[in-house]
């Protein structure tokens, strides 16, 4: 239910139970959960309706959850037929594996209590999302390899929302409309109201309209779209990077929370960033409705910089465990660009984005002819490929497992899926760093309450989604962003509603 501009002041005249700031996945889950708990909820969103949904709208909808294998997942994907199911190999992904992945990716720095809560509640939360109207499907194209008529899933990540991020957010918005949750668009929250230590409302928009309420859930993203804050926290190189998603996540929620006494949590110098097509726009394009510029198939080839040198282990792990830190590695290369190089053998494994009309790529019958088209030290590049080819070990090539088919005596090594680059045509794709979201956030308690520097809850203030700090450091298991938004959004919504009802009854 859109609140028209003319009704903004009257919407603000009423006292709300819960004000949710933002309208991405985390905010929508918080609002729906608060509404289900009986609260009178309003959402405040900086973007206009045609740019709503935040980063969540740009996602592939891939969502990580703990599960017991295909039989366990089938209730979440009712459209899967028995015939299809019979052709699928998909390992269980227990809660412990999810927690281990979170801890492994962060080098043990993730707050374990958050990782456990995320993993333990992931399955039930996805089931709850299903009950809210979100549909799910298996990720056959990007998380499975087809071999001898069977689909072999890999990397722990198996499920996505039908229609990807657009489908996910459309369904959640439809549910919000069904539950009569009003949404104020085109107005950013700019401040919090407080009485003593208690947060009592939100200041909205350039006219500073005050929304009084019993509890506030801040779910309005990180600071990835703010060049000054990026420069301040991540380093000056980050000032001019591609922003993969919404331009509205400029750190306003974090600033408001910190001003209210919240303690910083997590890795404020870190972010999720990936390889993007060199020609990607400055921000995500809502009209396209998704990210068609990512370049995620590097484990099947090699990546070289303008000096013609490799600089990462392209096969260190499955793509969804390495891609989030390789954007940073790219940014550190001369000119901030690199080329992903493939030969014909892996063409069928490249993601569809590589062949779209917006993809920048070069193809040639020889490596020399390919090099002629690139802004690269040609001799060094050809030497790199020769050395790489010589270092490749003869072993079975199996793309859906960590096959150990690596290089010997090469630095950096390629640890898995090392095929010689020898079959024409050869392809090169120029890539730059694109930031997805920032890792720094605020500390939250068990119910999503924002904590102060003494570890005490700031009464009436909750946070969810990218604003929750302490989950991600350095690496990131793909699909955890949506899982975190949904799990912590749902928790915050419930507890904000409870808090508001306590306030009502005082
Ligand atoms: C291109 C891309 C692909 C991705 N793919 C995946 C994927 O497949 N799986 C996955 O798990 N994660 C993915 N992610 C990460 C994922 O998007 C985030 O982790 C998650 O969606 C964040 O949800 P959120 O609700 O916290 O933030 P958002 O969805 O960004 O929502 C924040 C909202 O707050 C609004 N806002 C900001 N400031 C204010 C303010 N002051 N007042 C009011 N409103 C404000 C914004 O306009 C926005 O609507 C991807 C991200 C991108 C950019």
Coordinates of C-alpha atoms and ligand atoms in Angstrom, one line a residue:
X1 CA 0.0 0.0 0.0
X2 CA 1.7 3.1 -1.2
X3 CA 1.4 6.2 1.0
X4 CA 0.8 9.1 -1.4
X5 CA 2.9 12.2 -0.9
X6 CA -0.3 14.1 0.1
X7 CA -1.0 11.6 2.9
X8 CA 2.5 11.6 4.4
X9 CA 1.7 14.1 7.1
X10 CA -1.5 12.3 8.1
X11 CA 0.4 9.0 8.1
X12 CA 2.8 10.6 10.5
X13 CA 0.1 11.8 12.8
X14 CA -0.8 8.3 14.0
X15 CA 1.4 6.5 16.5
X16 CA 2.7 3.3 14.9
X17 CA 3.8 0.1 16.8
X18 CA 6.7 -0.5 14.5
X19 CA 8.5 1.7 11.9
X20 CA 10.7 -0.4 9.5
X21 CA 13.3 1.6 7.6
X22 CA 14.1 0.2 4.2
X23 CA 12.2 -2.0 1.8
X24 CA 14.6 -4.7 0.8
X25 CA 14.5 -8.4 1.8
X26 CA 15.4 -7.8 5.4
X27 CA 13.0 -4.9 5.9
X28 CA 10.1 -6.7 4.2
X29 CA 10.7 -9.8 6.3
X30 CA 10.9 -7.6 9.4
X31 CA 7.7 -5.8 8.5
X32 CA 5.8 -9.0 7.7
X33 CA 6.9 -10.7 10.8
X34 CA 6.0 -7.7 13.0
X35 CA 2.6 -7.5 11.2
X36 CA 2.0 -11.2 11.8
X37 CA 2.7 -10.6 15.5
X38 CA -0.1 -8.1 15.6
X39 CA 1.8 -4.9 15.2
X40 CA 0.7 -1.8 13.2
X41 CA 3.6 -1.4 10.9
X42 CA 4.7 1.3 8.4
X43 CA 7.7 1.1 6.1
X44 CA 9.9 4.0 5.1
X45 CA 11.9 3.7 1.9
X46 CA 14.3 6.2 0.3
X47 CA 13.7 5.0 -3.3
X48 CA 10.7 5.7 -5.4
X49 CA 8.5 2.7 -6.2
X50 CA 10.2 1.9 -9.5
X51 CA 13.5 1.6 -7.7
X52 CA 12.3 -0.3 -4.7
X53 CA 13.6 -3.6 -3.3
X54 CA 17.2 -2.5 -2.6
X55 CA 20.1 -4.8 -3.4
X56 CA 17.8 -7.7 -2.8
X57 CA 16.1 -6.9 -6.1
X58 CA 19.4 -7.3 -8.0
X59 CA 20.2 -10.7 -6.5
X60 CA 20.0 -14.0 -8.2
X61 CA 17.7 -15.0 -5.3
X62 CA 20.2 -17.6 -4.3
X63 CA 19.6 -18.4 -0.6
X64 CA 21.8 -20.6 1.6
X65 CA 20.0 -22.9 4.0
X66 CA 20.8 -26.0 6.0
X67 CA 19.0 -29.1 4.8
X68 CA 19.1 -32.8 4.9
X69 CA 19.3 -33.4 1.1
X70 CA 16.8 -33.6 -1.7
X71 CA 14.0 -35.4 0.2
X72 CA 14.2 -32.7 2.9
X73 CA 14.1 -29.9 0.3
X74 CA 11.2 -31.1 -1.7
X75 CA 8.5 -29.5 0.5
X76 CA 10.1 -26.2 -0.4
X77 CA 10.1 -26.9 -4.1
X78 CA 6.7 -28.5 -4.7
X79 CA 7.0 -28.1 -8.5
X80 CA 9.9 -30.5 -8.8
X81 CA 8.6 -33.7 -10.4
X82 CA 9.6 -37.2 -9.3
X83 CA 11.2 -37.7 -12.7
X84 CA 13.5 -34.7 -12.2
X85 CA 14.2 -35.6 -8.6
X86 CA 15.4 -39.0 -9.7
X87 CA 18.2 -37.4 -11.8
X88 CA 19.6 -35.2 -9.1
X89 CA 22.6 -35.8 -6.8
X90 CA 22.6 -33.3 -4.0
X91 CA 24.4 -33.8 -0.7
X92 CA 22.8 -32.8 2.6
X93 CA 24.1 -29.5 4.1
X94 CA 23.7 -29.8 7.8
X95 CA 23.6 -26.8 10.2
X96 CA 27.2 -27.6 11.3
X97 CA 28.4 -27.4 7.7
X98 CA 26.7 -23.9 7.3
X99 CA 28.3 -22.7 10.5
X100 CA 31.7 -24.2 9.5
X101 CA 31.5 -22.4 6.1
X102 CA 30.8 -19.1 7.9
X103 CA 33.7 -19.6 10.2
X104 CA 36.0 -20.9 7.5
X105 CA 35.3 -18.0 5.2
X106 CA 36.1 -15.4 7.9
X107 CA 39.2 -17.1 9.3
X108 CA 37.3 -17.8 12.5
X109 CA 36.3 -14.1 13.1
X110 CA 32.5 -14.4 12.5
X111 CA 30.6 -14.1 15.8
X112 CA 29.8 -17.7 16.3
X113 CA 26.4 -17.0 18.0
X114 CA 25.3 -15.2 14.9
X115 CA 26.5 -17.9 12.6
X116 CA 24.7 -20.5 14.7
X117 CA 21.4 -18.5 14.8
X118 CA 21.6 -18.0 11.0
X119 CA 22.3 -21.6 10.2
X120 CA 19.8 -23.0 12.7
X121 CA 16.9 -20.8 11.6
X122 CA 17.7 -20.8 7.9
X123 CA 15.4 -23.7 7.0
X124 CA 12.5 -22.6 9.0
X125 CA 12.8 -19.1 7.7
X126 CA 12.8 -20.3 4.1
X127 CA 9.7 -22.3 4.9
X128 CA 8.2 -19.2 6.4
X129 CA 9.1 -17.2 3.3
X130 CA 7.2 -19.8 1.3
X131 CA 4.2 -19.2 3.5
X132 CA 4.5 -15.5 2.6
X133 CA 4.2 -16.3 -1.1
X134 CA 7.9 -16.6 -2.2
X135 CA 8.5 -19.6 -4.5
X136 CA 11.7 -21.5 -4.7
X137 CA 13.5 -23.6 -7.2
X138 CA 16.8 -25.6 -7.5
X139 CA 19.6 -23.7 -9.1
X140 CA 20.2 -26.1 -12.0
X141 CA 22.1 -23.7 -14.2
X142 CA 24.7 -22.1 -11.9
X143 CA 25.1 -24.6 -9.0
X144 CA 25.0 -27.9 -10.8
X145 CA 26.9 -29.6 -13.5
X146 CA 25.1 -32.0 -15.9
X147 CA 26.9 -35.3 -16.4
X148 CA 25.6 -38.3 -18.1
X149 CA 22.0 -37.1 -17.7
X150 CA 22.4 -36.4 -14.0
X151 CA 22.6 -33.1 -12.2
X152 CA 25.5 -32.9 -9.7
X153 CA 25.0 -30.0 -7.3
X154 CA 28.0 -28.4 -5.7
X155 CA 29.0 -25.8 -3.1
X156 CA 26.3 -26.1 -0.5
X157 CA 24.1 -23.5 -2.3
X158 CA 21.1 -25.1 -4.0
X159 CA 18.0 -23.0 -3.8
X160 CA 16.9 -19.7 -5.3
X161 CA 13.6 -17.7 -5.4
X162 CA 11.7 -18.1 -8.6
X163 CA 12.2 -14.9 -10.6
X164 CA 15.4 -14.3 -8.7
X165 CA 15.6 -11.1 -6.7
X166 CA 12.8 -9.5 -8.7
X167 CA 10.5 -12.5 -8.0
X168 CA 11.6 -12.5 -4.3
X169 CA 10.9 -8.9 -3.7
X170 CA 7.7 -8.8 -5.8
X171 CA 6.3 -11.6 -3.7
X172 CA 7.2 -10.0 -0.4
X173 CA 5.7 -6.6 -1.6
X174 CA 2.6 -8.4 -2.6
X175 CA 2.3 -10.0 0.8
X176 CA 2.9 -6.6 2.5
X177 CA 0.1 -5.1 0.4
X178 CA -2.2 -8.0 1.3
X179 CA -1.5 -7.4 5.0
X180 CA -2.2 -3.6 4.5
X181 CA 1.3 -2.5 5.4
X182 CA 1.7 1.1 4.2
X183 CA 5.0 2.0 2.5
X184 CA 6.3 5.6 2.3
X185 CA 8.5 5.8 -0.8
X186 CA 10.9 8.5 -2.0
X187 CA 11.8 9.6 1.5
X188 CA 14.9 8.6 3.4
X189 CA 14.9 8.2 7.2
X190 CA 17.3 10.9 8.4
X191 CA 17.2 10.7 12.2
X192 CA 15.8 8.9 15.2
X193 CA 13.6 10.3 17.9
X194 CA 14.4 9.5 21.5
X195 CA 13.1 10.1 25.0
X196 CA 15.9 9.4 27.4
X197 CA 17.6 6.2 26.4
X198 CA 14.5 5.0 24.4
X199 CA 14.1 5.3 20.7
X200 CA 10.6 6.5 20.1
X201 CA 10.4 7.3 16.4
X202 CA 12.0 8.2 13.1
X203 CA 12.5 11.5 11.3
X204 CA 11.7 11.2 7.6
X205 CA 12.5 13.1 4.5
X206 CA 13.6 16.6 3.7
X207 CA 10.6 18.0 5.6
X208 CA 11.8 16.1 8.7
X209 CA 8.4 14.6 9.3
X210 CA 8.2 12.7 12.6
X211 CA 6.9 9.1 12.8
X212 CA 6.3 8.2 16.5
X213 CA 6.3 4.5 17.3
X214 CA 6.9 1.8 19.9
X215 CA 10.0 0.3 18.1
X216 CA 12.1 1.0 15.0
X217 CA 13.8 -1.7 12.8
X218 CA 16.6 -0.3 10.8
X219 CA 17.1 -2.5 7.7
X220 CA 18.4 0.0 5.2
X221 CA 21.7 -1.5 4.0
X222 CA 25.3 -0.7 4.4
X223 CA 27.4 2.1 2.9
X224 CA 28.4 0.5 -0.4
X225 CA 26.8 3.3 -2.4
X226 CA 28.6 6.1 -0.6
X227 CA 32.0 7.0 -2.2
X228 CA 33.1 9.1 0.8
X229 CA 32.3 6.4 3.4
X230 CA 33.9 3.7 1.2
X231 CA 37.0 5.8 0.9
X232 CA 37.1 6.5 4.6
X233 CA 36.5 2.9 5.8
X234 CA 37.7 0.7 2.9
X235 CA 40.5 2.8 1.5
X236 CA 40.8 5.5 -1.2
X237 CA 40.9 3.0 -4.0
X238 CA 37.3 2.1 -3.3
X239 CA 36.1 5.6 -4.1
X240 CA 35.6 4.8 -7.8
X241 CA 34.3 1.3 -8.1
X242 CA 31.2 -0.1 -9.7
X243 CA 28.3 -0.4 -7.3
X244 CA 26.5 -3.6 -8.3
X245 CA 23.1 -2.8 -6.7
X246 CA 21.0 0.1 -5.4
X247 CA 22.4 3.7 -5.2
X248 CA 20.4 4.3 -2.0
X249 CA 22.5 2.3 0.5
X250 CA 24.6 5.2 1.5
X251 CA 25.0 4.3 5.2
X252 CA 22.2 6.5 6.6
X253 CA 21.0 3.7 8.9
X254 CA 24.4 3.0 10.3
X255 CA 25.0 6.6 11.0
X256 CA 21.6 6.9 12.8
X257 CA 22.3 3.8 14.8
X258 CA 25.8 5.0 15.8
X259 CA 24.5 8.4 16.8
X260 CA 21.9 6.6 19.0
X261 CA 24.8 4.9 20.8
X262 CA 25.1 1.7 18.9
X263 CA 28.5 -0.1 19.0
X264 CA 30.2 -0.8 15.7
X265 CA 30.6 -4.5 15.0
X266 CA 32.3 -6.6 12.3
X267 CA 34.7 -5.7 9.6
X268 CA 34.3 -2.0 8.8
X269 CA 37.3 -2.3 6.5
X270 CA 35.8 -5.1 4.5
X271 CA 33.2 -5.7 1.8
X272 CA 31.8 -8.2 -0.6
X273 CA 33.1 -7.4 -4.1
X274 CA 33.4 -9.3 -7.3
X275 CA 34.6 -9.3 -10.9
X276 CA 32.3 -7.3 -13.1
X277 CA 32.2 -6.6 -16.8
X278 CA 34.4 -3.7 -17.6
X279 CA 31.5 -2.0 -19.2
X280 CA 29.1 -2.3 -16.3
X281 CA 27.2 0.8 -15.3
X282 CA 28.1 2.9 -12.2
X283 CA 25.1 1.4 -10.3
X284 CA 22.8 -1.5 -10.8
X285 CA 20.1 -0.7 -13.4
X286 CA 16.6 -1.2 -12.0
X287 CA 15.2 -1.3 -15.5
X288 CA 17.3 -4.4 -16.3
X289 CA 16.1 -6.0 -13.0
X290 CA 19.1 -8.1 -12.0
X291 CA 22.8 -8.2 -12.4
X292 CA 23.8 -9.3 -15.9
X293 CA 27.4 -7.9 -15.6
X294 CA 28.9 -10.2 -13.0
X295 CA 31.7 -12.5 -14.3
X296 CA 31.7 -15.6 -12.1
X297 CA 33.1 -18.4 -14.2
X298 CA 36.8 -17.7 -13.6
X299 CA 37.4 -21.1 -11.9
X300 CA 37.2 -22.6 -15.4
X301 CA 40.0 -20.5 -16.8
X302 CA 42.8 -18.2 -15.6
X303 CA 42.8 -14.5 -14.7
X304 CA 45.7 -12.2 -15.8
X305 CA 46.4 -8.5 -15.1
X306 CA 47.6 -5.9 -17.6
X307 CA 51.2 -7.1 -16.9
X308 CA 50.1 -10.5 -18.3
X309 CA 50.4 -12.1 -14.8
X310 CA 48.1 -14.3 -12.8
X311 CA 47.4 -13.0 -9.3
X312 CA 44.9 -15.4 -7.7
X313 CA 44.3 -19.1 -7.3
X314 CA 41.3 -19.3 -9.6
X315 CA 40.5 -22.8 -8.4
X316 CA 41.1 -22.3 -4.7
X317 CA 37.6 -23.4 -3.9
X318 CA 34.1 -23.5 -5.4
X319 CA 33.2 -20.2 -7.0
X320 CA 30.7 -19.3 -4.3
X321 CA 33.4 -19.5 -1.6
X322 CA 36.0 -17.3 -3.4
X323 CA 34.2 -14.8 -5.6
X324 CA 33.4 -12.3 -2.9
X325 CA 37.1 -11.6 -2.1
X326 CA 38.4 -11.6 -5.7
X327 CA 36.9 -8.2 -6.4
X328 CA 39.4 -6.7 -3.9
X329 CA 42.2 -8.6 -5.6
X330 CA 41.2 -7.1 -8.9
X331 CA 41.1 -3.6 -7.5
X332 CA 44.8 -4.0 -6.5
X333 CA 45.9 -4.8 -10.0
X334 CA 47.4 -2.1 -12.3
X335 CA 44.6 0.0 -13.7
X336 CA 42.2 -2.0 -11.6
X337 CA 41.4 -4.3 -14.5
X338 CA 42.2 -7.9 -15.5
X339 CA 41.2 -10.4 -18.1
X340 CA 39.5 -13.7 -17.6
X341 CA 40.9 -16.2 -20.2
X342 CA 39.1 -19.4 -21.3
X343 CA 39.5 -21.9 -24.1
X344 CA 36.9 -23.8 -26.0
X345 CA 36.9 -26.8 -23.6
X346 CA 35.0 -24.9 -21.0
X347 CA 32.6 -23.0 -23.2
X348 CA 29.6 -25.0 -22.0
X349 CA 30.5 -24.3 -18.4
X350 CA 30.5 -20.5 -18.7
X351 CA 27.5 -18.7 -17.2
X352 CA 24.9 -17.2 -19.5
X353 CA 26.0 -13.7 -18.7
X354 CA 29.2 -14.2 -20.7
X355 CA 27.1 -14.5 -23.9
X356 CA 24.6 -11.7 -23.3
X357 CA 24.5 -8.7 -25.6
X358 CA 25.9 -6.5 -22.8
X359 CA 28.9 -8.7 -22.2
X360 CA 32.4 -7.3 -23.2
X361 CA 34.5 -10.1 -24.6
X362 CA 37.1 -11.0 -27.3
X363 CA 37.4 -14.2 -29.2
X364 CA 40.3 -15.3 -31.4
X365 CA 41.6 -18.5 -33.1
X366 CA 45.1 -18.0 -31.5
X367 CA 46.4 -16.7 -28.2
X368 CA 48.6 -14.2 -30.0
X369 CA 45.6 -12.8 -32.0
X370 CA 43.7 -12.6 -28.7
X371 CA 46.5 -10.7 -27.0
X372 CA 46.6 -8.3 -29.9
X373 CA 43.1 -7.2 -28.9
X374 CA 43.9 -6.7 -25.2
X375 CA 45.5 -3.8 -23.3
X376 CA 48.1 -6.2 -22.0
X377 CA 51.9 -6.9 -22.0
X378 CA 51.6 -9.5 -24.8
X379 CA 54.9 -11.3 -24.3
X380 CA 54.3 -11.7 -20.6
X381 CA 50.8 -12.9 -21.2
X382 CA 51.9 -15.6 -23.7
X383 CA 54.7 -16.6 -21.3
X384 CA 52.2 -16.9 -18.4
X385 CA 49.9 -19.2 -20.5
X386 CA 52.9 -21.3 -21.5
X387 CA 54.1 -21.7 -17.9
X388 CA 50.6 -22.4 -16.7
X389 CA 50.0 -25.0 -19.4
X390 CA 53.4 -26.7 -18.5
X391 CA 52.4 -26.7 -14.8
X392 CA 49.0 -28.3 -15.2
X393 CA 48.9 -31.9 -13.8
X394 CA 47.3 -34.8 -15.6
X395 CA 44.4 -35.9 -13.5
X396 CA 40.7 -36.4 -14.0
X397 CA 38.8 -33.1 -14.5
X398 CA 35.6 -33.1 -12.5
X399 CA 33.9 -29.6 -12.3
X400 CA 31.4 -30.4 -9.6
X401 CA 33.9 -31.6 -7.0
X402 CA 37.2 -30.1 -5.7
X403 CA 39.0 -32.4 -8.2
X404 CA 42.6 -31.6 -7.1
X405 CA 43.5 -31.3 -10.8
X406 CA 45.9 -28.5 -10.1
X407 CA 49.2 -27.0 -11.2
X408 CA 52.7 -27.9 -9.9
X409 CA 55.4 -25.4 -9.1
X410 CA 53.4 -22.3 -10.1
X411 CA 52.8 -19.2 -8.0
X412 CA 50.0 -18.6 -7.4
X413 CA 48.9 -22.1 -8.0
X414 CA 45.6 -23.1 -9.5
X415 CA 44.4 -25.8 -7.1
X416 CA 41.5 -27.4 -8.9
X417 CA 40.0 -27.6 -12.4
X418 CA 43.3 -26.7 -14.1
X419 CA 42.9 -27.6 -17.8
X420 CA 45.5 -26.5 -20.3
X421 CA 44.5 -23.4 -22.3
X422 CA 45.1 -25.0 -25.7
X423 CA 41.9 -25.4 -27.7
X424 CA 40.7 -22.5 -29.9
X425 CA 38.8 -20.4 -30.1
X426 CA 40.3 -18.5 -27.1
X427 CA 38.2 -15.9 -25.2
X428 CA 39.1 -13.0 -23.0
X429 CA 36.7 -10.9 -20.8
X430 CA 37.9 -7.7 -19.3
X431 CA 36.8 -7.3 -15.6
X432 CA 36.8 -4.6 -12.9
X433 CA 35.9 -4.6 -9.3
X434 CA 32.2 -4.2 -8.4
X435 CA 31.2 -3.7 -4.7
X436 CA 28.2 -5.7 -3.5
X437 CA 27.8 -4.7 0.1
X438 CA 29.9 -3.6 3.1
X439 CA 30.5 -5.9 6.0
X440 CA 30.7 -3.4 8.9
X441 CA 27.6 -3.0 10.9
X442 CA 26.2 -2.7 14.4
X443 CA 26.1 -5.4 17.1
X444 CA 22.7 -7.0 17.8
X445 CA 21.3 -9.2 20.6
X446 CA 19.3 -12.4 20.3
X447 CA 16.1 -10.5 19.3
X448 CA 17.9 -8.2 16.9
X449 CA 18.1 -5.4 19.5
X450 CA 20.8 -2.9 18.6
X451 CA 23.5 -3.0 21.4
X452 CA 25.4 -0.2 22.9
X453 CA 29.1 -0.3 23.8
X454 CA 28.3 -1.9 27.1
X455 CA 26.4 -4.7 25.4
X456 CA 23.1 -3.4 26.6
X457 CA 20.1 -3.1 24.2
X458 CA 19.2 0.4 23.1
X459 CA 15.5 0.3 24.0
X460 CA 13.2 0.3 21.0
X461 CA 15.9 0.0 18.3
X462 CA 16.4 -3.1 16.2
X463 CA 18.5 -3.9 13.1
X464 CA 18.6 -6.4 10.3
X465 CA 20.2 -7.3 6.9
X466 CA 23.4 -5.7 5.8
X467 CA 23.3 -3.5 8.9
X468 CA 24.1 -6.5 11.2
X469 CA 27.9 -6.6 11.8
X470 CA 30.0 -9.5 12.8
X471 CA 28.8 -12.0 10.2
X472 CA 31.2 -11.6 7.3
X473 CA 35.0 -10.9 7.3
X474 CA 37.2 -11.4 4.3
X475 CA 35.2 -14.2 2.6
X476 CA 31.6 -15.0 2.3
X477 CA 29.6 -18.2 1.5
X478 CA 27.4 -17.3 -1.5
X479 CA 23.7 -17.0 -0.6
X480 CA 24.2 -16.0 3.0
X481 CA 23.2 -12.3 2.4
X482 CA 19.6 -13.1 1.7
X483 CA 19.6 -15.8 4.3
X484 CA 20.9 -13.3 6.9
X485 CA 18.4 -10.6 5.8
X486 CA 15.5 -13.0 6.1
X487 CA 16.5 -14.7 9.4
X488 CA 17.5 -11.6 11.2
X489 CA 14.7 -9.5 9.6
X490 CA 12.1 -12.0 10.8
X491 CA 13.6 -12.1 14.3
X492 CA 13.8 -8.3 14.6
X493 CA 10.3 -7.8 13.3
X494 CA 8.9 -10.3 15.9
X495 CA 10.9 -8.7 18.8
X496 CA 10.1 -5.1 17.7
X497 CA 6.4 -6.0 17.7
X498 CA 6.7 -7.5 21.2
X499 CA 8.6 -4.5 22.4
X500 CA 5.9 -2.1 20.9
X501 CA 3.1 -4.1 22.5
X502 CA 4.9 -3.9 25.9
X503 CA 5.1 -0.1 25.5
X504 CA 1.4 0.0 24.5
X505 CA 0.5 -1.9 27.6
X506 CA 2.5 0.3 30.0
Ligands
LIG1 C1 24.0 -7.6 -7.8 C2 23.9 -8.3 -6.5 C3 23.6 -9.7 -6.4 C4 23.5 -10.4 -5.2 N1 23.1 -11.7 -5.2 C5 22.9 -12.3 -4.1 C6 22.3 -13.6 -4.0 O1 22.0 -14.2 -5.1 N2 22.2 -14.2 -2.8 C7 22.4 -13.6 -1.6 O2 22.2 -14.1 -0.6 N3 22.9 -12.3 -1.6 C8 23.1 -11.7 -2.8 N4 23.5 -10.3 -2.8 C9 23.6 -9.7 -1.5 C10 22.2 -9.3 -1.0 O3 21.7 -8.4 -1.9 C11 22.2 -8.6 0.3 O4 23.0 -9.3 1.2 C12 20.8 -8.5 0.9 O5 19.9 -8.4 -0.2 C13 20.7 -7.2 1.7 O6 19.4 -7.1 2.1 P1 19.0 -5.8 2.9 O7 17.5 -5.9 3.0 O8 19.8 -5.7 4.1 O9 19.4 -4.6 2.0 P2 18.7 -4.0 0.7 O10 18.0 -5.0 -0.1 O11 19.7 -3.2 -0.1 O12 17.6 -3.0 1.2 C14 18.0 -1.8 1.8 C15 16.9 -0.8 1.5 O13 17.0 0.4 2.3 C16 16.8 1.5 1.6 N5 17.4 2.7 2.2 C17 18.7 2.9 2.3 N6 18.9 4.0 3.1 C18 17.7 4.4 3.6 C19 17.2 5.4 4.4 N7 18.1 6.3 5.1 N8 15.9 5.5 4.6 C20 15.0 4.7 4.0 N9 15.4 3.7 3.2 C21 16.7 3.5 3.0 C22 17.3 1.2 0.2 O14 16.7 2.0 -0.8 C23 16.9 -0.3 0.1 O15 15.7 -0.4 -0.5 C24 23.6 -9.7 -4.0 C25 23.8 -8.3 -4.0 C26 23.9 -7.6 -5.2 C27 24.1 -6.1 -5.2

